[in-house]
Amino acid sequence: MGFARTCSVALVGVEGVVVEVQADLEPGVAAFTLVGLPDKSLTESRDRVRAAVVNSGAQWPQKKLTVGLSPASVPKGGSGFDLAVASAVLGAAERVDPKVLADLVMVGELGLDGRVRPVRGVLPAVLAAADAGYRQVVVPESSAAEAALVPGVAVLGVRSLRQLIAVLSGEPVPEEEPDEPGRPDPLLAGLTLPGEGFGSGLAAPRAAGREHVPDLADVVGQRSARTAVEIAAAGGHHLFLQGPPGAGKTMLAERLPAILPPLGRQESLEVTAIHSVAGLLPPGQPLVDRAPYCAPHHSATMQALVGGGRGVARPGAVSLAHRGVLFLDETPEFSGHVLDALRQPLESGHVVIARSAGMVRLPARFMMVLAANPCPCGRFGQRGLACECAPQQIRRYQSRLSGPLLDRVDLRVRVDAVTRAELAALGERGESTKAVAERVHAARERAAHRLADTPWRANGEVPGHELRTRWRPVPGALDEAERGMERGLLTARGLDRVLRVAWTVADLTGHDRPSTADVALALQLRTGVPRGVPLAVEAPA
């Protein structure tokens, strides 16, 4: 009787569970049994592994073979177990030393010819292996750079099963024939899923040498909206832009990610892990270091927006926008229950999805940008334009954005139509993205210094209780906001969010604490009621 074991990783959402892959050979009729709660794609690995082993020059054992995946209570799916199953079988057949396999974690799919193909979720799989104490992993060659992002783990990237057998046996490693120049590498097909990026509205990666970052200077006019975008970026606040078609709402939202600071190391790993699981990590770009931008279509379903699907839940648009921007254009056209599903992640920063296959917790700390027209035709309240909508249509259209959802939005700005005079003033361009990004970066550094010993990174994440007790504004600065709360213009949550925005304004202007003018600007940007303060932020000299 032969026995060998090695390890692989089962993904549950964006988290991994180390699975022990055991192979047992017994005398009897040749058969291959796979146990341990596998799904359809994993059950089919029996045929893939057998063909890959034979085509790699090894002999398939003609005995009763049982492969067990432990713990058996965890659902397992995908083709990433192929490499571990093949290695365990070869260890049980004594083609390789079983002792060498015991401390290895293997992730990869096998082709019938023995080539090792990439799979989704390599980074979270290696992170789970490192957390479990493993220090050596074997992954497809094309995914080695992604796996190497995890510190303290030795990564072996292999292109074929023949190479892995040679490495484990101490034999000379065979060279695989390179593909013809100019032909696409078929092994890279497993890194991305067709249509995933289009369904989520995720910004596609730009080709090298063709990168074009939208500039804020392209936006004509819209002084108050530009100020709101800058404040939103500096503090991680949610933003609602309302105005007629063609006023520049989408242009402002598309330029918001460019003024956000680069992601930190831990944030980059979080975002990369999510995109790897979703099949959106582009080849040649193992680490996502810029804030993602996700703009789903208004016909998106609940599963597409917050996550879900058959079996174990997959990340939705709110998770793909983690540490970035989620832009909902034509927000009233979204389904009401889909929009209300955003309430929980807006408060907690994650999504909890319960399915029959298990419960999944997906990270979802994002900046939400809403854009809407004033009415279905878009001309309600516009000077010189006649609205064709009936009052009942306007009320129904505007009521699709529920009060509880809007109460979680920090900044609400009216975007007016651009005039012909503003378009004709070609020499009067607004500030560039670079200039605004520098102020945002400086404000973020001030906030990070203040929040250094806390679990929060930006003003938009700090609870209101901490702001009222630990970091107080200038005495009397909140008097106007508190009177608005007494009159019912603000809720308790709204008062906290006004204080958060006031701290961001103070960081942008270089104030040690929010002044009365800082709170007045925050209150004006939330309620839309003029407070006699300029709608602009002046950085410290």
XYZ file of C-alpha atoms in Angstrom:
541
model
C 0.000 0.000 0.000
C 1.265 3.493 -0.927
C 0.271 6.756 0.681
C 1.270 10.393 0.113
C -0.105 13.779 0.933
C 0.393 17.369 -0.068
C -1.661 20.553 0.229
C -3.688 22.930 -1.882
C -6.090 25.788 -1.116
C -9.881 26.079 -1.442
C -11.195 29.612 -1.901
C -14.276 30.748 0.008
C -15.012 34.226 -1.285
C -11.672 36.018 -1.168
C -10.318 33.942 1.708
C -8.504 30.629 1.422
C -8.691 27.394 3.397
C -5.699 25.053 3.245
C -6.814 21.599 2.091
C -4.775 18.437 2.561
C -4.772 16.284 -0.577
C -4.228 12.613 0.319
C -3.628 9.764 -2.138
C -3.917 6.110 -1.169
C -3.054 3.083 -3.353
C -4.387 -0.388 -2.545
C -4.334 -3.724 -4.382
C -7.482 -4.280 -6.382
C -9.271 -3.373 -9.552
C -7.837 -0.178 -11.069
C -10.162 2.689 -10.185
C -9.893 6.376 -9.315
C -12.160 7.698 -6.562
C -12.189 11.376 -5.514
C -13.845 12.240 -2.190
C -14.083 15.374 -0.041
C -17.088 17.373 -1.309
C -15.763 18.262 -4.801
C -17.801 20.130 -7.396
C -18.180 19.228 -11.079
C -14.979 20.908 -12.291
C -12.988 19.196 -9.535
C -14.546 15.805 -10.231
C -13.405 16.088 -13.844
C -9.816 16.432 -12.621
C -9.602 12.624 -12.525
C -9.412 12.485 -16.313
C -7.180 15.559 -16.608
C -4.696 14.277 -14.031
C -4.496 10.798 -15.556
C -3.812 12.127 -19.041
C -1.311 14.713 -17.758
C 0.665 12.116 -15.785
C 0.855 9.707 -18.736
C 1.782 12.434 -21.245
C 4.493 13.657 -18.871
C 6.346 10.344 -19.139
C 5.278 8.874 -15.780
C 3.453 5.601 -15.291
C -0.108 5.654 -14.013
C -0.553 3.200 -11.104
C -2.802 0.277 -12.006
C -4.287 -0.117 -8.550
C -7.266 1.070 -6.583
C -6.640 4.793 -6.079
C -8.479 6.963 -3.581
C -7.825 10.697 -3.361
C -9.263 12.502 -0.342
C -9.599 16.253 0.193
C -9.545 17.154 3.881
C -11.386 18.769 5.639
C -14.230 17.016 3.870
C -16.855 19.441 5.202
C -15.519 22.430 3.213
C -16.960 22.760 -0.329
C -14.218 22.594 -2.925
C -14.363 23.714 -6.509
C -12.301 24.783 -9.455
C -9.410 23.226 -11.297
C -6.659 24.566 -9.037
C -6.350 21.206 -7.226
C -5.037 19.366 -10.311
C -1.359 19.911 -9.541
C -1.710 18.760 -5.927
C -3.749 15.682 -6.898
C -1.202 14.627 -9.534
C 1.711 15.115 -7.117
C -0.014 13.127 -4.373
C -0.711 10.266 -6.791
C 2.925 10.235 -7.953
C 4.052 10.284 -4.326
C 1.832 7.318 -3.471
C 3.259 5.497 -6.508
C 6.783 6.334 -5.226
C 7.668 8.229 -8.408
C 8.619 11.130 -6.119
C 9.530 11.100 -2.442
C 6.347 11.512 -0.341
C 8.335 13.345 2.352
C 9.147 16.134 -0.096
C 5.446 16.725 -0.812
C 4.234 16.994 2.781
C 5.303 20.607 3.331
C 4.347 21.975 -0.088
C 1.221 23.882 -1.137
C 0.354 23.489 -4.821
C -2.085 25.514 -6.905
C -2.566 25.008 -10.640
C -4.607 23.394 -13.376
C -3.222 20.639 -15.597
C -3.741 20.363 -19.318
C -3.995 16.959 -20.935
C -0.442 17.365 -22.256
C 0.930 18.044 -18.774
C 1.257 21.814 -19.036
C 0.405 23.770 -15.895
C -2.231 26.398 -16.524
C -2.932 29.453 -14.342
C -6.053 29.735 -12.200
C -7.857 32.576 -10.495
C -7.149 33.472 -6.883
C -3.436 32.626 -6.643
C -2.666 35.569 -4.335
C -5.353 34.830 -1.704
C -4.388 31.140 -1.911
C -0.739 31.906 -1.141
C -1.790 34.334 1.611
C -3.837 31.547 3.213
C -0.888 29.150 2.939
C 1.422 31.683 4.584
C -1.061 32.284 7.410
C -1.235 28.530 7.983
C 2.568 28.359 8.380
C 3.621 26.979 4.993
C 6.737 28.492 3.451
C 6.947 26.770 0.060
C 4.355 26.962 -2.713
C 4.215 25.667 -6.277
C 2.219 27.693 -8.795
C 2.011 28.051 -12.592
C 4.936 29.917 -14.090
C 2.692 32.718 -15.345
C 1.357 33.293 -11.802
C 4.723 33.239 -10.023
C 4.986 37.038 -9.912
C 1.563 37.275 -8.257
C 2.451 34.613 -5.682
C 5.789 36.311 -4.945
C 3.924 39.339 -3.548
C 3.477 37.425 -0.288
C 6.558 37.921 1.914
C 8.271 34.995 3.581
C 7.132 32.375 1.053
C 9.411 30.600 -1.441
C 7.651 30.362 -4.799
C 8.378 27.743 -7.454
C 6.825 28.514 -10.827
C 6.562 25.529 -13.176
C 5.421 25.381 -16.771
C 4.705 21.653 -16.919
C 4.252 18.600 -14.731
C 7.466 17.155 -16.179
C 9.404 20.068 -14.721
C 7.797 19.614 -11.302
C 8.588 15.874 -11.253
C 12.212 16.620 -12.100
C 12.515 19.265 -9.365
C 10.958 17.022 -6.712
C 13.107 14.031 -7.759
C 16.366 15.947 -8.020
C 16.668 15.229 -11.729
C 17.719 17.654 -14.500
C 14.849 19.999 -15.257
C 13.703 19.634 -18.885
C 13.297 22.718 -21.036
C 9.858 23.295 -22.468
C 9.608 24.400 -26.083
C 8.818 28.125 -26.239
C 5.828 29.331 -28.179
C 6.321 30.867 -31.573
C 7.081 34.609 -31.440
C 4.021 36.766 -31.957
C 1.535 34.054 -31.027
C -0.573 34.519 -27.883
C 0.363 32.324 -24.971
C -2.527 29.870 -24.431
C -1.516 29.448 -20.795
C -2.537 33.037 -20.047
C -6.169 32.322 -20.933
C -6.892 31.168 -17.390
C -5.948 34.472 -15.797
C -9.015 36.401 -16.955
C -12.630 35.493 -17.538
C -14.335 36.741 -20.709
C -16.850 39.467 -20.066
C -16.143 39.910 -16.346
C -14.697 43.388 -16.771
C -17.534 44.535 -19.010
C -20.208 43.250 -16.675
C -18.779 45.088 -13.698
C -17.922 48.301 -15.516
C -14.369 48.029 -14.248
C -11.876 50.274 -16.001
C -9.803 48.185 -18.390
C -6.004 48.184 -17.985
C -4.267 50.488 -20.392
C -1.611 49.235 -22.741
C 1.948 50.280 -22.072
C 2.803 53.510 -23.813
C -0.854 54.323 -24.470
C -1.875 55.408 -21.008
C -4.148 58.424 -20.943
C -5.337 59.724 -17.595
C -8.401 61.999 -17.804
C -7.513 65.476 -16.565
C -9.687 67.648 -14.343
C -8.677 70.606 -16.490
C -10.938 69.188 -19.209
C -14.009 69.943 -17.076
C -15.432 73.366 -17.943
C -16.825 75.433 -15.073
C -18.479 73.479 -12.234
C -16.559 75.177 -9.446
C -18.697 73.792 -6.629
C -18.675 70.281 -8.091
C -14.890 70.351 -8.497
C -14.560 71.429 -4.862
C -16.828 68.576 -3.787
C -14.789 66.063 -5.807
C -11.577 67.296 -4.168
C -13.059 67.058 -0.679
C -14.452 63.598 -1.429
C -11.026 62.383 -2.551
C -9.233 63.944 0.433
C -11.495 62.344 3.034
C -12.962 59.271 1.357
C -16.487 60.724 1.370
C -19.511 59.662 -0.685
C -20.750 62.113 -3.318
C -24.066 62.796 -5.074
C -24.055 64.847 -8.281
C -27.429 66.018 -9.579
C -27.852 68.003 -12.764
C -29.093 68.004 -16.362
C -27.625 65.742 -19.067
C -24.328 66.924 -20.480
C -23.345 69.034 -17.470
C -20.218 66.968 -16.746
C -21.271 64.558 -13.972
C -19.667 61.535 -15.612
C -16.529 63.502 -16.501
C -16.063 64.486 -12.860
C -16.552 60.914 -11.638
C -14.106 59.490 -14.184
C -11.423 61.938 -13.026
C -11.849 61.186 -9.342
C -9.574 58.075 -9.190
C -6.659 60.008 -10.709
C -6.530 62.446 -7.769
C -6.607 59.693 -5.171
C -3.217 58.779 -3.653
C -1.594 55.454 -4.640
C -2.628 52.436 -2.625
C -0.466 51.342 0.285
C 1.114 47.901 0.375
C -1.644 46.291 2.443
C -4.367 48.006 0.421
C -2.762 46.828 -2.830
C -2.743 43.232 -1.604
C -6.414 43.479 -0.614
C -7.444 44.862 -4.010
C -5.227 42.441 -5.941
C -6.666 39.456 -4.066
C -10.226 40.480 -4.960
C -9.410 41.050 -8.622
C -7.513 37.763 -8.779
C -10.515 35.832 -7.446
C -12.819 37.637 -9.879
C -10.580 36.833 -12.850
C -9.853 40.488 -13.580
C -6.128 40.605 -12.839
C -4.457 41.413 -16.182
C -1.427 39.359 -17.279
C 1.853 41.089 -16.587
C 0.342 43.213 -13.797
C 0.536 41.114 -10.617
C -0.113 44.033 -8.237
C -2.890 46.642 -8.430
C -1.368 49.830 -6.999
C -3.965 52.383 -8.133
C -7.451 52.939 -6.818
C -9.921 50.899 -8.914
C -12.855 52.512 -10.686
C -16.021 50.487 -11.170
C -19.083 51.788 -13.029
C -21.772 49.103 -13.438
C -24.683 49.641 -15.815
C -28.018 50.615 -14.260
C -29.464 47.246 -15.319
C -27.056 45.424 -12.947
C -28.661 42.787 -10.738
C -28.278 42.378 -6.997
C -25.654 39.663 -7.508
C -23.673 41.816 -9.944
C -23.629 44.782 -7.571
C -23.100 43.291 -4.100
C -21.908 39.783 -5.019
C -23.434 36.350 -5.151
C -24.073 33.747 -7.807
C -24.387 30.004 -7.754
C -22.615 28.047 -5.036
C -20.038 30.101 -3.144
C -20.627 33.816 -3.645
C -18.383 35.750 -6.048
C -17.298 39.388 -5.566
C -19.659 42.020 -6.945
C -19.068 45.585 -8.081
C -18.875 46.918 -4.512
C -15.980 44.548 -3.785
C -14.273 45.212 -7.117
C -14.347 48.914 -6.145
C -12.735 48.185 -2.760
C -10.346 51.025 -1.854
C -11.519 52.825 -4.984
C -14.543 54.462 -6.577
C -17.976 52.973 -7.308
C -19.803 55.198 -9.794
C -23.537 54.687 -10.286
C -24.535 56.751 -13.303
C -28.259 57.327 -13.837
C -28.785 56.192 -10.258
C -32.622 56.449 -10.246
C -32.694 53.896 -13.077
C -31.232 51.232 -10.771
C -33.649 48.910 -9.026
C -34.743 50.216 -5.634
C -33.903 47.048 -3.714
C -30.491 46.906 -5.400
C -29.680 50.446 -4.248
C -30.891 49.785 -0.723
C -28.557 46.786 -0.566
C -25.705 49.300 -0.500
C -26.644 50.521 2.981
C -24.765 47.785 4.859
C -21.426 48.028 3.010
C -21.526 51.830 3.195
C -21.573 51.599 6.991
C -19.499 48.488 7.705
C -17.041 48.369 4.795
C -17.837 44.754 3.926
C -20.606 42.544 2.547
C -21.851 39.378 4.222
C -23.587 36.991 1.811
C -25.285 33.840 3.089
C -25.793 30.962 0.667
C -26.562 27.272 1.035
C -22.897 26.519 0.315
C -21.744 28.760 3.152
C -21.414 32.326 4.366
C -18.945 34.660 2.692
C -17.568 37.980 3.932
C -16.289 40.206 1.124
C -14.443 43.506 1.662
C -16.266 46.534 0.254
C -14.859 49.827 1.538
C -15.327 52.169 -1.387
C -16.186 55.757 -2.278
C -19.658 55.917 -3.773
C -20.439 58.527 -6.421
C -24.083 58.884 -7.465
C -25.182 60.815 -10.547
C -28.787 61.637 -11.412
C -30.879 63.935 -13.578
C -33.470 66.163 -11.881
C -36.285 64.375 -13.761
C -36.733 61.742 -16.509
C -36.291 64.305 -19.289
C -33.503 66.100 -17.427
C -34.817 69.661 -17.858
C -36.701 70.179 -14.603
C -35.653 73.440 -12.925
C -33.407 74.524 -15.813
C -33.581 78.148 -16.908
C -34.890 78.579 -20.433
C -35.853 74.908 -20.822
C -39.354 73.474 -20.563
C -39.744 70.221 -18.629
C -42.067 67.705 -20.269
C -42.534 65.517 -17.204
C -45.706 65.424 -15.150
C -45.342 66.233 -11.421
C -46.169 62.635 -10.547
C -43.379 61.385 -12.834
C -40.877 63.732 -11.192
C -41.864 62.626 -7.695
C -41.690 58.957 -8.670
C -38.296 59.461 -10.328
C -36.746 61.303 -7.392
C -38.237 58.951 -4.784
C -36.250 56.016 -6.204
C -33.336 57.270 -4.119
C -34.476 56.397 -0.615
C -33.917 58.682 2.336
C -31.778 56.178 4.276
C -29.435 55.804 1.283
C -29.079 59.554 0.724
C -28.523 60.050 4.453
C -25.303 58.057 4.058
C -24.021 60.426 1.351
C -21.709 63.124 2.717
C -21.692 65.597 -0.190
C -24.653 66.584 -2.360
C -23.920 69.024 -5.159
C -26.050 70.488 -7.915
C -24.265 70.483 -11.267
C -25.582 73.251 -13.532
C -25.547 73.172 -17.307
C -22.448 74.644 -18.943
C -23.032 77.958 -20.722
C -21.779 78.914 -24.166
C -19.585 81.602 -22.631
C -17.829 79.038 -20.429
C -17.213 76.746 -23.380
C -15.888 79.637 -25.478
C -13.371 80.699 -22.784
C -10.684 78.340 -24.051
C -7.871 80.030 -22.161
C -9.544 79.752 -18.757
C -9.054 76.104 -17.938
C -9.500 74.863 -14.411
C -6.831 73.314 -12.219
C -5.162 70.177 -13.514
C -5.400 66.758 -11.940
C -1.775 67.004 -10.829
C -2.350 70.208 -8.818
C -5.477 68.872 -7.120
C -3.846 65.497 -6.439
C -1.000 67.195 -4.585
C -3.442 68.935 -2.231
C -5.372 65.715 -1.727
C -2.170 63.824 -0.939
C -1.123 66.477 1.592
C -4.552 66.363 3.269
C -4.418 62.573 3.430
C -1.012 62.740 5.100
C -2.342 65.125 7.755
C -5.276 62.802 8.429
C -2.980 59.746 8.496
C -0.715 61.439 11.049
C -3.717 62.232 13.254
C -5.150 58.693 12.888
C -1.797 56.899 13.179
C -2.726 54.877 16.287
C -6.265 54.038 15.180
C -7.760 51.424 12.809
C -8.979 54.157 10.444
C -7.175 55.548 7.402
C -9.341 58.493 6.296
C -11.797 60.953 7.803
C -14.721 59.236 6.073
C -14.122 56.102 8.177
C -13.904 57.690 11.639
C -17.006 57.141 13.819
C -18.878 60.254 14.858
C -18.455 59.462 18.561
C -14.670 59.650 18.201
C -14.894 62.970 16.370
C -17.135 64.487 19.028
C -15.102 63.280 22.015
C -11.522 62.663 20.921
C -10.993 65.275 18.203
C -13.171 68.286 18.936
C -13.651 71.218 16.548
C -13.249 74.847 17.514
C -15.723 75.773 20.308
C -19.004 76.933 18.800
C -18.195 75.640 15.306
C -21.016 73.083 15.419
C -23.714 75.460 16.681
C -25.340 75.953 13.264
C -25.257 72.225 12.485
C -26.760 71.354 15.857
C -29.571 73.864 15.308
C -30.224 72.216 11.941
C -30.512 68.888 13.724
C -33.033 70.326 16.183
C -35.135 71.627 13.276
C -35.060 68.203 11.584
C -32.782 69.244 8.704
C -30.103 66.805 9.854
C -30.224 63.378 11.418
C -27.710 62.198 13.993
C -25.880 60.366 11.211
C -26.000 63.518 9.103
C -24.419 65.563 11.894
C -21.582 63.043 12.172
C -20.993 63.180 8.430
C -20.931 66.986 8.454
C -18.236 66.789 11.122
C -16.245 64.288 9.025
C -16.352 66.576 6.007
C -15.391 69.542 8.193
C -12.263 67.686 9.307
C -11.384 67.035 5.658
C -11.839 70.714 4.819
C -9.598 71.544 7.768
C -6.938 69.142 6.472
C -7.090 70.740 3.034
C -6.806 74.254 4.420
C -4.138 73.394 6.993
C -6.242 74.055 10.110
C -5.472 72.139 13.291
C -9.200 71.851 14.065
C -12.352 72.530 12.039
C -13.324 76.177 12.267
C -16.779 77.698 11.926
C -16.120 78.333 8.214
C -15.023 74.696 7.705
C -18.225 73.393 9.276
C -20.313 75.909 7.308
C -18.812 74.693 4.023
C -19.435 71.071 5.017
C -23.023 71.927 5.963
C -23.583 73.763 2.683
C -22.241 70.859 0.627
C -24.589 68.468 2.415
C -27.824 70.475 2.523
C -27.405 72.737 -0.503
C -28.432 75.772 1.584
C -26.026 78.733 1.098
C -24.067 79.583 4.260
C -22.155 82.621 3.020
C -18.832 80.798 2.592
C -16.869 80.460 -0.678
C -17.300 77.133 -2.479
C -13.561 76.650 -2.805
C -10.775 75.185 -0.710
C -7.583 77.184 -0.342
C -4.490 75.184 0.569
C -2.109 76.580 3.200
C 0.681 78.752 1.869
